[in-house]
């Protein structure tokens, strides 16, 4: 019933979505996951997210436009988006090397597990180098950093293109409530790793500006730090205001936006992440039962078979992301099809 009602609502806004995206061929379907069927021209949205959070129809409408804005952002500058994807892969490789060294020094992983999680798969059919299991497990770290900043961008795109959702209007207040009560309910981030405090504060402050967030003094200082960019001095929040939030008079397309972020905000994120990693004490990864394909966030790395009580084989995944549990506490990533979308364009 929830799916039927949501689909009727989405269908009723078809003309609005077509105008919003400047693409009359796109269709929106409440489905069992987030993905794009390019042959059918369908953008699929995960009904479970909407149902479990008991989202109303306006919230579903806004969420659809949020996803559509990501789609538009990628389509307007596919090369810039793809370059960011490659940059994230490069950063992930460096992070993976540090994590594996700590695992080796600690001795908590056996040599055969080390071999499994660091073995690079054969290149893809198109010749592209594949990530190792440990790199796949850690991809979430830098992808979440850029995803939070992208969300700030696209949420402002929605409010600009659909005035119903401007912050001071009823729709905007509903989205404020959505973030406050359903998406980012927590207000105390002090128990999280520094780098996660940093990125979640950025996003929550943008969407729930009327509520103070608890973070450690060290992360507060990161927000107060000044960086020099193009001859001017900015804090992190000022970089967001001047180079990430879209305005008609500025270029905020991926190439420019990511270029600014790499030079200004990412180095601060890197420092916080390094401190978190320096303090991290490796322990044996949790064994997570699964289907052998990894979880939806790409965090599960090694696969090994075990016999259950009935003597049947079952797949297990070893999660070697040191911050995995912290990431799982906050909503799932809804942009797993990033590379596929970019290549399509």
CSV table of C-alpha atoms in Angstrom, one decimal:
chain,number,residue,atom,x,y,z
A,1,UNK,CA,0.0,0.0,0.0
A,2,UNK,CA,2.8,2.4,0.9
A,3,UNK,CA,4.6,1.6,-2.4
A,4,UNK,CA,1.3,2.1,-4.4
A,5,UNK,CA,0.6,5.4,-2.8
A,6,UNK,CA,4.1,6.6,-3.3
A,7,UNK,CA,4.2,5.6,-6.9
A,8,UNK,CA,0.9,7.4,-7.6
A,9,UNK,CA,2.4,10.5,-6.1
A,10,UNK,CA,5.6,10.3,-8.1
A,11,UNK,CA,3.6,9.6,-11.3
A,12,UNK,CA,1.5,12.7,-10.7
A,13,UNK,CA,4.7,14.8,-10.7
A,14,UNK,CA,6.0,13.4,-13.9
A,15,UNK,CA,5.8,16.7,-15.8
A,16,UNK,CA,7.5,18.5,-12.9
A,17,UNK,CA,10.4,16.0,-12.9
A,18,UNK,CA,10.8,16.2,-16.7
A,19,UNK,CA,11.0,20.0,-16.5
A,20,UNK,CA,13.3,19.8,-13.5
A,21,UNK,CA,15.7,17.5,-15.3
A,22,UNK,CA,15.2,18.9,-18.8
A,23,UNK,CA,14.7,15.3,-19.9
A,24,UNK,CA,11.2,14.1,-20.8
A,25,UNK,CA,12.3,10.4,-21.1
A,26,UNK,CA,13.1,9.8,-17.4
A,27,UNK,CA,10.7,7.7,-15.3
A,28,UNK,CA,10.8,7.2,-11.5
A,29,UNK,CA,10.0,3.9,-9.9
A,30,UNK,CA,9.6,3.0,-6.2
A,31,UNK,CA,11.6,-0.2,-6.1
A,32,UNK,CA,13.8,-2.4,-3.9
A,33,UNK,CA,17.0,-0.4,-4.2
A,34,UNK,CA,18.6,2.7,-5.6
A,35,UNK,CA,19.8,2.4,-9.2
A,36,UNK,CA,19.3,3.6,-12.7
A,37,UNK,CA,18.0,1.4,-15.5
A,38,UNK,CA,19.5,3.2,-18.5
A,39,UNK,CA,17.8,1.1,-21.2
A,40,UNK,CA,14.4,1.7,-19.7
A,41,UNK,CA,15.2,5.3,-18.7
A,42,UNK,CA,14.1,4.6,-15.1
A,43,UNK,CA,15.5,6.0,-11.9
A,44,UNK,CA,14.7,3.4,-9.1
A,45,UNK,CA,14.2,4.5,-5.5
A,46,UNK,CA,14.3,2.3,-2.5
A,47,UNK,CA,10.8,2.1,-1.0
A,48,UNK,CA,12.2,0.6,2.2
A,49,UNK,CA,14.0,3.8,3.1
A,50,UNK,CA,10.8,5.8,2.7
A,51,UNK,CA,8.6,3.2,4.5
A,52,UNK,CA,10.9,2.5,7.4
A,53,UNK,CA,11.4,6.2,8.1
A,54,UNK,CA,7.6,6.7,7.6
A,55,UNK,CA,8.2,9.6,5.2
A,56,UNK,CA,5.2,11.6,4.0
A,57,UNK,CA,4.5,12.3,0.3
A,58,UNK,CA,6.3,15.7,0.4
A,59,UNK,CA,9.4,14.1,1.8
A,60,UNK,CA,9.3,11.5,-0.9
A,61,UNK,CA,8.9,14.2,-3.5
A,62,UNK,CA,11.9,16.1,-2.1
A,63,UNK,CA,13.9,12.9,-1.9
A,64,UNK,CA,13.1,12.2,-5.6
A,65,UNK,CA,14.3,15.7,-6.6
A,66,UNK,CA,17.4,15.2,-4.4
A,67,UNK,CA,18.3,12.1,-6.4
A,68,UNK,CA,17.4,13.8,-9.7
A,69,UNK,CA,19.7,16.7,-8.8
A,70,UNK,CA,22.6,14.3,-8.3
A,71,UNK,CA,21.7,12.9,-11.8
A,72,UNK,CA,21.7,16.5,-13.3
A,73,UNK,CA,25.0,17.4,-11.6
A,74,UNK,CA,26.7,14.4,-13.1
A,75,UNK,CA,25.2,14.9,-16.5
A,76,UNK,CA,26.3,18.5,-16.7
A,77,UNK,CA,30.0,17.7,-16.1
A,78,UNK,CA,30.6,13.9,-16.5
A,79,UNK,CA,34.4,14.4,-16.9
A,80,UNK,CA,34.6,16.3,-13.7
A,81,UNK,CA,32.6,13.7,-11.9
A,82,UNK,CA,34.7,10.9,-13.2
A,83,UNK,CA,37.9,12.7,-12.2
A,84,UNK,CA,36.6,12.9,-8.7
A,85,UNK,CA,35.8,9.2,-8.7
A,86,UNK,CA,39.4,8.4,-9.8
A,87,UNK,CA,40.6,10.8,-7.1
A,88,UNK,CA,38.7,8.9,-4.4
A,89,UNK,CA,40.1,5.6,-5.7
A,90,UNK,CA,43.6,7.1,-5.4
A,91,UNK,CA,43.1,8.4,-1.9
A,92,UNK,CA,41.5,5.0,-0.9
A,93,UNK,CA,44.6,3.2,-2.1
A,94,UNK,CA,46.9,5.3,0.2
A,95,UNK,CA,44.6,4.7,3.1
A,96,UNK,CA,44.4,1.0,2.5
A,97,UNK,CA,48.3,0.8,2.6
A,98,UNK,CA,48.3,2.4,6.0
A,99,UNK,CA,45.5,0.2,7.4
A,100,UNK,CA,47.2,-3.0,6.2
A,101,UNK,CA,50.6,-2.0,7.7
A,102,UNK,CA,48.9,-1.5,11.0
A,103,UNK,CA,47.1,-4.9,10.7
A,104,UNK,CA,50.5,-6.5,9.8
A,105,UNK,CA,52.3,-4.8,12.8
A,106,UNK,CA,49.5,-5.9,15.2
A,107,UNK,CA,49.5,-9.5,14.1
A,108,UNK,CA,45.7,-9.8,14.4
A,109,UNK,CA,45.4,-11.0,10.8
A,110,UNK,CA,46.9,-14.2,9.6
A,111,UNK,CA,49.2,-14.1,6.5
A,112,UNK,CA,46.6,-15.9,4.4
A,113,UNK,CA,43.9,-13.3,5.3
A,114,UNK,CA,46.4,-10.5,4.5
A,115,UNK,CA,47.0,-12.1,1.1
A,116,UNK,CA,43.3,-12.3,0.4
A,117,UNK,CA,42.4,-8.7,1.4
A,118,UNK,CA,45.3,-7.2,-0.5
A,119,UNK,CA,45.0,-9.3,-3.7
A,120,UNK,CA,44.1,-7.2,-6.7
A,121,UNK,CA,41.4,-8.8,-8.9
A,122,UNK,CA,41.9,-9.1,-12.6
A,123,UNK,CA,41.1,-6.0,-14.6
A,124,UNK,CA,37.6,-5.4,-15.7
A,125,UNK,CA,36.4,-6.1,-19.2
A,126,UNK,CA,37.2,-2.5,-20.2
A,127,UNK,CA,40.8,-2.9,-18.8
A,128,UNK,CA,40.2,-0.8,-15.7
A,129,UNK,CA,42.1,-1.7,-12.6
A,130,UNK,CA,39.9,-3.2,-9.8
A,131,UNK,CA,40.1,-2.4,-6.2
A,132,UNK,CA,41.5,-4.9,-3.7
A,133,UNK,CA,39.1,-6.2,-1.0
A,134,UNK,CA,40.7,-3.9,1.6
A,135,UNK,CA,40.4,-0.9,-0.8
A,136,UNK,CA,36.7,-1.7,-1.4
A,137,UNK,CA,36.2,-1.8,2.4
A,138,UNK,CA,37.8,1.6,2.8
A,139,UNK,CA,36.3,3.3,-0.2
A,140,UNK,CA,33.4,4.4,2.0
A,141,UNK,CA,35.7,6.8,3.9
A,142,UNK,CA,36.5,9.2,1.1
A,143,UNK,CA,33.3,8.6,-0.8
A,144,UNK,CA,31.3,9.7,2.3
A,145,UNK,CA,33.4,12.9,2.5
A,146,UNK,CA,32.5,13.9,-1.0
A,147,UNK,CA,29.0,12.6,-0.7
A,148,UNK,CA,28.2,14.8,2.2
A,149,UNK,CA,29.5,17.8,0.3
A,150,UNK,CA,27.6,16.8,-2.8
A,151,UNK,CA,24.4,16.5,-0.6
A,152,UNK,CA,24.9,20.1,0.5
A,153,UNK,CA,25.1,21.1,-3.1
A,154,UNK,CA,22.1,19.2,-4.5
A,155,UNK,CA,19.9,20.1,-1.5
A,156,UNK,CA,20.4,23.7,-2.4
A,157,UNK,CA,19.7,22.9,-6.0
A,158,UNK,CA,16.4,21.5,-5.0
A,159,UNK,CA,15.4,24.5,-3.0
A,160,UNK,CA,16.4,26.8,-5.9
A,161,UNK,CA,14.6,24.9,-8.6
A,162,UNK,CA,11.5,24.0,-6.4
A,163,UNK,CA,10.7,27.1,-4.3
A,164,UNK,CA,8.3,24.9,-2.3
A,165,UNK,CA,11.3,23.6,-0.5
A,166,UNK,CA,13.0,26.9,0.3
A,167,UNK,CA,14.2,26.9,3.9
A,168,UNK,CA,11.7,29.5,5.1
A,169,UNK,CA,8.7,27.9,3.4
A,170,UNK,CA,6.6,25.1,4.7
A,171,UNK,CA,8.3,22.5,2.5
A,172,UNK,CA,11.7,23.6,3.6
A,173,UNK,CA,10.7,23.4,7.2
A,174,UNK,CA,9.5,19.8,6.6
A,175,UNK,CA,12.9,18.9,5.2
A,176,UNK,CA,14.6,20.5,8.2
A,177,UNK,CA,12.4,18.2,10.3
A,178,UNK,CA,13.2,15.2,8.1
A,179,UNK,CA,16.9,15.6,8.8
A,180,UNK,CA,16.4,16.4,12.5
A,181,UNK,CA,14.0,13.6,13.3
A,182,UNK,CA,14.7,10.8,10.7
A,183,UNK,CA,17.9,11.1,8.8
A,184,UNK,CA,20.4,12.6,11.3
A,185,UNK,CA,18.6,12.3,14.7
A,186,UNK,CA,21.8,12.3,16.7
A,187,UNK,CA,23.1,15.6,18.0
A,188,UNK,CA,26.1,14.4,20.0
A,189,UNK,CA,29.0,13.3,17.7
A,190,UNK,CA,31.7,13.4,20.3
A,191,UNK,CA,32.0,9.6,20.4
A,192,UNK,CA,32.6,9.4,16.6
A,193,UNK,CA,36.0,9.5,15.0
A,194,UNK,CA,37.1,13.0,14.3
A,195,UNK,CA,36.8,12.8,10.5
A,196,UNK,CA,33.2,11.6,10.8
A,197,UNK,CA,32.3,14.4,13.3
A,198,UNK,CA,33.7,16.8,10.7
A,199,UNK,CA,31.6,15.7,7.7
A,200,UNK,CA,28.4,14.9,9.5
A,201,UNK,CA,28.5,18.3,11.2
A,202,UNK,CA,28.9,20.0,7.8
A,203,UNK,CA,25.8,18.3,6.4
A,204,UNK,CA,23.6,18.5,9.5
A,205,UNK,CA,24.4,22.2,10.1
A,206,UNK,CA,23.4,23.0,6.6
A,207,UNK,CA,20.1,21.2,6.9
A,208,UNK,CA,19.3,21.7,10.6
A,209,UNK,CA,20.9,25.1,11.3
A,210,UNK,CA,18.7,25.9,14.3
A,211,UNK,CA,20.2,23.1,16.5
A,212,UNK,CA,23.7,23.0,18.0
A,213,UNK,CA,25.7,19.9,17.5
A,214,UNK,CA,28.1,18.5,20.1
A,215,UNK,CA,31.6,17.9,18.8
A,216,UNK,CA,35.1,17.7,20.3
A,217,UNK,CA,37.2,20.8,20.8
A,218,UNK,CA,39.7,19.4,18.3
A,219,UNK,CA,37.0,19.2,15.6
A,220,UNK,CA,35.7,22.7,16.5
A,221,UNK,CA,39.3,24.0,15.9
A,222,UNK,CA,39.3,22.4,12.5
A,223,UNK,CA,36.2,24.4,11.6
A,224,UNK,CA,37.8,27.6,12.9
A,225,UNK,CA,41.0,27.1,11.0
A,226,UNK,CA,41.7,29.5,8.1
A,227,UNK,CA,42.9,28.4,4.7
A,228,UNK,CA,44.2,30.6,1.9
A,229,UNK,CA,42.6,30.0,-1.5
A,230,UNK,CA,43.1,32.2,-4.6
A,231,UNK,CA,44.6,35.0,-2.4
A,232,UNK,CA,41.8,35.1,0.1
A,233,UNK,CA,41.4,33.6,3.6
A,234,UNK,CA,38.4,31.3,4.4
A,235,UNK,CA,37.2,29.0,7.1
A,236,UNK,CA,35.6,25.7,6.1
A,237,UNK,CA,32.1,27.1,6.4
A,238,UNK,CA,33.1,30.1,4.3
A,239,UNK,CA,34.4,27.7,1.6
A,240,UNK,CA,31.0,26.0,1.6
A,241,UNK,CA,29.2,29.3,1.4
A,242,UNK,CA,31.3,30.7,-1.4
A,243,UNK,CA,32.3,27.7,-3.5
A,244,UNK,CA,29.9,24.8,-2.9
A,245,UNK,CA,26.4,26.3,-2.4
A,246,UNK,CA,25.1,27.1,-5.9
A,247,UNK,CA,24.2,30.6,-7.0
A,248,UNK,CA,23.5,31.9,-10.5
A,249,UNK,CA,26.6,34.0,-10.6
A,250,UNK,CA,29.1,31.3,-9.8
A,251,UNK,CA,30.5,28.1,-11.3
A,252,UNK,CA,29.8,25.2,-9.0
A,253,UNK,CA,29.9,22.3,-11.5
A,254,UNK,CA,31.9,19.2,-10.4
A,255,UNK,CA,35.3,20.2,-12.0
A,256,UNK,CA,35.4,23.5,-10.2
A,257,UNK,CA,33.7,22.4,-7.0
A,258,UNK,CA,35.9,19.4,-6.5
A,259,UNK,CA,39.0,21.3,-7.4
A,260,UNK,CA,38.3,23.8,-4.6
A,261,UNK,CA,37.4,21.1,-2.1
A,262,UNK,CA,40.7,19.2,-2.8
A,263,UNK,CA,42.8,22.3,-2.1
A,264,UNK,CA,40.9,23.6,1.0
A,265,UNK,CA,38.6,21.2,2.9
A,266,UNK,CA,40.1,17.8,2.0
A,267,UNK,CA,43.5,18.5,3.7
A,268,UNK,CA,41.7,19.2,6.9
A,269,UNK,CA,39.7,16.0,6.6
A,270,UNK,CA,43.0,14.2,5.9
A,271,UNK,CA,44.6,15.5,9.1
A,272,UNK,CA,41.6,14.4,11.2
A,273,UNK,CA,41.5,11.0,9.5
A,274,UNK,CA,45.2,10.5,10.1
A,275,UNK,CA,44.8,11.2,13.8
A,276,UNK,CA,41.9,8.7,14.0
A,277,UNK,CA,44.0,6.1,12.2
A,278,UNK,CA,47.1,6.8,14.4
A,279,UNK,CA,44.9,6.1,17.5
A,280,UNK,CA,43.2,3.0,16.1
A,281,UNK,CA,44.3,-0.3,17.6
A,282,UNK,CA,43.6,-3.1,15.2
A,283,UNK,CA,41.5,-6.1,16.4
A,284,UNK,CA,40.3,-9.1,14.6
A,285,UNK,CA,37.6,-8.1,12.0
A,286,UNK,CA,34.1,-9.1,12.6
A,287,UNK,CA,32.8,-12.0,10.6
A,288,UNK,CA,29.6,-11.0,8.8
A,289,UNK,CA,27.4,-13.6,7.2
A,290,UNK,CA,26.3,-12.6,3.8
A,291,UNK,CA,25.8,-13.7,0.2
A,292,UNK,CA,29.4,-13.3,-0.7
A,293,UNK,CA,28.8,-10.2,-2.7
A,294,UNK,CA,29.7,-7.7,0.0
A,295,UNK,CA,27.3,-5.4,1.8
A,296,UNK,CA,25.5,-2.5,0.2
A,297,UNK,CA,28.2,0.0,1.2
A,298,UNK,CA,31.1,-2.0,-0.2
A,299,UNK,CA,32.5,-2.4,3.3
A,300,UNK,CA,32.8,-6.2,3.4
A,301,UNK,CA,36.2,-7.4,2.2
A,302,UNK,CA,37.3,-11.0,2.5
A,303,UNK,CA,35.1,-14.0,1.8
A,304,UNK,CA,35.6,-17.4,3.4
A,305,UNK,CA,33.4,-20.5,3.5
A,306,UNK,CA,32.4,-22.2,6.8
A,307,UNK,CA,30.2,-25.1,7.6
A,308,UNK,CA,27.1,-24.5,9.6
A,309,UNK,CA,25.5,-26.8,12.1
A,310,UNK,CA,23.9,-28.8,9.3
A,311,UNK,CA,27.2,-29.2,7.5
A,312,UNK,CA,26.2,-26.8,4.7
A,313,UNK,CA,28.5,-24.2,3.3
A,314,UNK,CA,27.8,-20.6,4.1
A,315,UNK,CA,29.6,-17.4,3.0
A,316,UNK,CA,31.1,-15.0,5.5
A,317,UNK,CA,32.7,-11.6,5.0
A,318,UNK,CA,35.5,-10.1,7.1
A,319,UNK,CA,35.1,-6.3,7.5
A,320,UNK,CA,38.5,-4.7,7.6
A,321,UNK,CA,37.4,-1.1,7.7
A,322,UNK,CA,38.5,0.2,11.1
A,323,UNK,CA,35.6,2.7,11.2
A,324,UNK,CA,32.9,0.4,9.8
A,325,UNK,CA,30.6,0.4,12.9
A,326,UNK,CA,30.7,4.2,13.1
A,327,UNK,CA,29.6,4.5,9.4
A,328,UNK,CA,26.8,2.0,9.8
A,329,UNK,CA,25.1,4.1,12.4
A,330,UNK,CA,24.3,6.8,9.9
A,331,UNK,CA,22.0,6.1,6.8
A,332,UNK,CA,23.2,4.1,3.9
A,333,UNK,CA,24.9,5.5,0.9
A,334,UNK,CA,22.5,6.0,-2.1
A,335,UNK,CA,25.0,6.6,-4.8
A,336,UNK,CA,26.5,3.2,-5.4
A,337,UNK,CA,26.0,3.5,-9.1
A,338,UNK,CA,28.2,6.6,-9.5
A,339,UNK,CA,30.7,5.2,-12.0
A,340,UNK,CA,28.0,3.5,-14.1
A,341,UNK,CA,26.0,6.8,-14.3
A,342,UNK,CA,29.1,8.8,-15.3
A,343,UNK,CA,30.2,6.3,-18.0
A,344,UNK,CA,26.6,6.4,-19.4
A,345,UNK,CA,26.9,10.1,-20.0
